[in-house]
XYZ file of C-alpha atoms in Angstrom:
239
model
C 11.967 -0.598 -8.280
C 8.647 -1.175 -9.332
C 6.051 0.552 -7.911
C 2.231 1.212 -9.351
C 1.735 3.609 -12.267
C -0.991 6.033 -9.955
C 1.631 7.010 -7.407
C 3.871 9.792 -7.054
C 6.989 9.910 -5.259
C 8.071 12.872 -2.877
C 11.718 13.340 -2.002
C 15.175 14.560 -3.614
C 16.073 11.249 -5.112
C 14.253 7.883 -6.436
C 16.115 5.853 -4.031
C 15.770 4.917 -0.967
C 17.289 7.072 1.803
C 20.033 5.537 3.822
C 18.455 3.837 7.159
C 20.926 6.194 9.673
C 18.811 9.166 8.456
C 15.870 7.423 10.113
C 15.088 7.199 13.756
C 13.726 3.357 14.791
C 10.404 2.845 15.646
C 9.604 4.015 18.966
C 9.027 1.373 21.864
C 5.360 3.117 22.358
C 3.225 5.655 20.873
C 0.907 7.821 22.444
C -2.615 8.454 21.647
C -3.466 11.440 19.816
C -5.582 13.042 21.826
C -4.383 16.526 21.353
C -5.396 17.094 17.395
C -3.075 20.628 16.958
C 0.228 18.739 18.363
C 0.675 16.823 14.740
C 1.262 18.301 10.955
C 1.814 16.181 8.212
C 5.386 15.589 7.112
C 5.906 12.898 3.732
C 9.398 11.820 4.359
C 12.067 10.425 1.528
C 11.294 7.131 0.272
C 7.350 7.472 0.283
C 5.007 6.895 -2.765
C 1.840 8.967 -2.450
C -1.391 8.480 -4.096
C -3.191 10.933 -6.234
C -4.705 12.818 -3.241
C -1.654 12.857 -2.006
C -1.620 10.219 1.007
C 1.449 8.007 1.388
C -0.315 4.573 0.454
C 3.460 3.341 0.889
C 4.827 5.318 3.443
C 8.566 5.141 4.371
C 11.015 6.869 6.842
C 9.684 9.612 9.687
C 6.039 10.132 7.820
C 3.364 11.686 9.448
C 0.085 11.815 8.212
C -2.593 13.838 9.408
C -6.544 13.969 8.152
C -8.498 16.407 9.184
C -12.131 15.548 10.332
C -13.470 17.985 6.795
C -11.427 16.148 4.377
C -11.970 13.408 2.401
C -8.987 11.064 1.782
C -10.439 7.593 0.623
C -7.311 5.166 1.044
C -6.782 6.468 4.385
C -6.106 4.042 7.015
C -4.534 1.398 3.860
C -1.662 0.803 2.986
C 0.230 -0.685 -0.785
C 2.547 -3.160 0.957
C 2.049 -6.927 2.007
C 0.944 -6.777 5.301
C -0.795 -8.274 9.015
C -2.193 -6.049 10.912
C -3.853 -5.596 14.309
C -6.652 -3.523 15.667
C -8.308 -2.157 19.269
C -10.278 0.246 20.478
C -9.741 2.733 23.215
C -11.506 5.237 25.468
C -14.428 3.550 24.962
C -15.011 2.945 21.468
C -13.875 6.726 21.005
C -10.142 5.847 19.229
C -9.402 2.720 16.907
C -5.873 1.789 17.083
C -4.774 0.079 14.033
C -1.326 -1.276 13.743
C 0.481 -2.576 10.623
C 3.294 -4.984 10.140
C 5.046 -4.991 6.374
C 6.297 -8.388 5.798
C 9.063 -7.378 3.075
C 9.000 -9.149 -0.101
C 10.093 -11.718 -2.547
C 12.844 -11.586 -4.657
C 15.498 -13.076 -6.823
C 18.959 -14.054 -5.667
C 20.563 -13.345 -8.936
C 20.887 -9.116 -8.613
C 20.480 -8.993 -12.384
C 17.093 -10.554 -11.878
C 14.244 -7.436 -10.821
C 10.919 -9.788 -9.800
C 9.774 -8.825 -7.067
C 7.561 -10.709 -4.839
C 4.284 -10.713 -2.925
C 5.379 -13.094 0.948
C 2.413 -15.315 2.119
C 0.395 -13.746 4.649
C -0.499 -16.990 6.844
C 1.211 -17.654 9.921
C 3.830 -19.508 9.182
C 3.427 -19.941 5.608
C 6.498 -18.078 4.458
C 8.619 -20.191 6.129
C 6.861 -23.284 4.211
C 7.066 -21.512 0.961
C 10.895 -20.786 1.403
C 11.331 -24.427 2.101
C 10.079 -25.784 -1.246
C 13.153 -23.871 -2.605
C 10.688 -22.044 -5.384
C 12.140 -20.859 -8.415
C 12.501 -17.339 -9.677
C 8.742 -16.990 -11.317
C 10.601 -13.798 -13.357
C 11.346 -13.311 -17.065
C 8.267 -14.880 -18.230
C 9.372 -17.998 -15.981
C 12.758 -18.706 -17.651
C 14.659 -17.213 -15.036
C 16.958 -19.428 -13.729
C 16.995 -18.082 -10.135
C 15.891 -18.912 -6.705
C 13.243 -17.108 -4.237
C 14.397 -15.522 -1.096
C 12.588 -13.388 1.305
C 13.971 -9.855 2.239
C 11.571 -9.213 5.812
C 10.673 -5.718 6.773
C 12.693 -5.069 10.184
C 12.578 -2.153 11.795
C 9.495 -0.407 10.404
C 6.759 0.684 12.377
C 2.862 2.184 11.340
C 0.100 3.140 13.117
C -3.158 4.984 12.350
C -5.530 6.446 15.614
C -8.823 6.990 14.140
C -11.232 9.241 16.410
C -14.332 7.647 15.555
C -16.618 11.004 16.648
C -15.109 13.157 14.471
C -13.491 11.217 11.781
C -10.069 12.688 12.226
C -7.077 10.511 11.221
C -3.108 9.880 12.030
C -0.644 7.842 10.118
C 2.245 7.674 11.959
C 5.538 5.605 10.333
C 8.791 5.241 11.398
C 11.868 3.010 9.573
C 12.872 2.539 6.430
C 11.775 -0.459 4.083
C 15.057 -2.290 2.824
C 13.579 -3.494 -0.094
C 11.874 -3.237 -3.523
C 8.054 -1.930 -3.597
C 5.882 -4.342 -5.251
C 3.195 -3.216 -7.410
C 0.075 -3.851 -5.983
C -2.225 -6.510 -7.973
C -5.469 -4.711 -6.921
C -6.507 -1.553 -7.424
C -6.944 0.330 -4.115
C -10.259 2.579 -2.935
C -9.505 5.655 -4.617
C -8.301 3.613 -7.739
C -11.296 1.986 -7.757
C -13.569 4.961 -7.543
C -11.455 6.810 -10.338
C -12.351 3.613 -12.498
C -15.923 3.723 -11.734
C -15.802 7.196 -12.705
C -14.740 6.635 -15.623
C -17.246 3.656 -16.694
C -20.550 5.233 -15.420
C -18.966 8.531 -17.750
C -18.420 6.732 -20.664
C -19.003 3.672 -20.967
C -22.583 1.793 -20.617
C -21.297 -1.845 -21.369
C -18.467 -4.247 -21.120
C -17.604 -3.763 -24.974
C -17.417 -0.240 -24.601
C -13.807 1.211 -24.397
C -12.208 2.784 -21.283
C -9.013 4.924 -22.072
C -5.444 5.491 -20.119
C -6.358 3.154 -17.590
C -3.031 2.049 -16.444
C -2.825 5.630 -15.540
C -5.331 5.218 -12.978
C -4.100 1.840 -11.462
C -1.340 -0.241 -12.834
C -3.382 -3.273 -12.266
C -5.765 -2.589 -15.153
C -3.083 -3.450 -17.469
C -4.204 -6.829 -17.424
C -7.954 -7.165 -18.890
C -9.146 -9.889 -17.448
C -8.401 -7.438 -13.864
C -10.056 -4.526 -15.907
C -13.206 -6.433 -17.258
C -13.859 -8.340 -13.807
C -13.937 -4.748 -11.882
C -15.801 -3.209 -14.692
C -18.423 -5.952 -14.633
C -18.607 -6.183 -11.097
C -19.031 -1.980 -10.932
C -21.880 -1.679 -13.323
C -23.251 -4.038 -10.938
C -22.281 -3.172 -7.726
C -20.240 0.056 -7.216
C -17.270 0.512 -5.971
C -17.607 -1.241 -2.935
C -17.791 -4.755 -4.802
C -20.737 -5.821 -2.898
C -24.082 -6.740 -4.248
């Protein structure tokens, strides 16, 4: 399974827990309006992030951020992913609801790419029916792409905008392989910037260990872009 290098994973065993262990994902959700009725609870399967939020959460996870704290991915997610958003109570709750949309992989089970699915409506369906080849083993694989979809999974965050308090709420279990994300996520991105503005005051300048901050940075031409763009920018990217 791969799954990104600043994770950690909570849980008795590395694989996935079986789905009867799992309520489904309920037919509605209330809103949150009553702050002390929730605690958070990381459930089997989930891979947290180094401030411990499950930026792939899996199972019966609940995830609960107090209006004092400070939890930068919150309200993201390190899956493939649509997702849809409303307000409530008059601008007082955003509603954000995410739908995983599974993955890519092989159909020969020696083969272990995984696979990022099209996001467009519609588009994994076209993909599938170009009959791609297995991209995996440096391209010499001699396999075909399938999709494995995400059914049964459910995730939604209430944000109370007034006082910045947070809940994750996830039910299901993912049948299928994480994929390691190909860009760094907020708090990977901060720890990177921390890291440049400490030590290093150009683009020739060395940064250590960083695949231990975000797998993605194992490729340079991902490290030097975000470096570049950081010395510039920040870590929101924008100029």
């Amino acid at each position: 399974m791969s799954v990104p290098s600043s994770t950690i994973e909570r849980g008795e065993s590395k694989d996935l827990p079986p789905a009867e262990l799992t309520s489904a994902p309920p037919a509605k959700w209330e809103l949150s309006v009553n702050f002390d009725m929730f605690q958070t609870f990381i459930d089997h399967g989930c891979l947290l992030d180094p401030q411990d939020y499950p930026i792939y959460p899996n199972g019966n996870t609940t995830f609960v951020k107090a209006s004092t704290e400070t939890v930068t991915n919150s309200g993201t997610v390190g899956f493939t992913k649509t997702t849809g958003k409303e307000k409530r109570s008059k601008g007082t709750w955003e509603i954000l609801w995410v739908y995983c949309l599974g993955a890519l992989v092989c159909n020969l089970e020696a083969c272990q790419w995984v696979g990022s699915p099209p996001t467009g409506q519609g588009a994994d369906v076209a993909y599938l029916e170009t009959n791609p080849k297995c991209p995996g083993a440096a391209g010499r694989c001699p396999g075909n792409v399938l999709w494995t979809a995400c059914d049964g999974t459910a995730l939604r965050f209430d944000f109370h905008i007034p006082t910045g308090w947070g809940l994750l709420r996830h039910r299901g279990i993912h049948q299928h392989a994480w994929l390691e994300a190909k860009k760094p996520d907020k708090l990977a991105r901060e720890t990177l910037k921390a890291e440049i503005m400490g030590k290093a005051i150009s683009l020739e300048d060395p940064i250590t260990n960083v695949t231990d901050i975000h797998g993605s940075f194992i490729n340079t031409d991902c490290l030097r872009y975000y470096q570049h763009i950081m010395l510039r920018c920040g870590t929101t990217l924008k100029c």
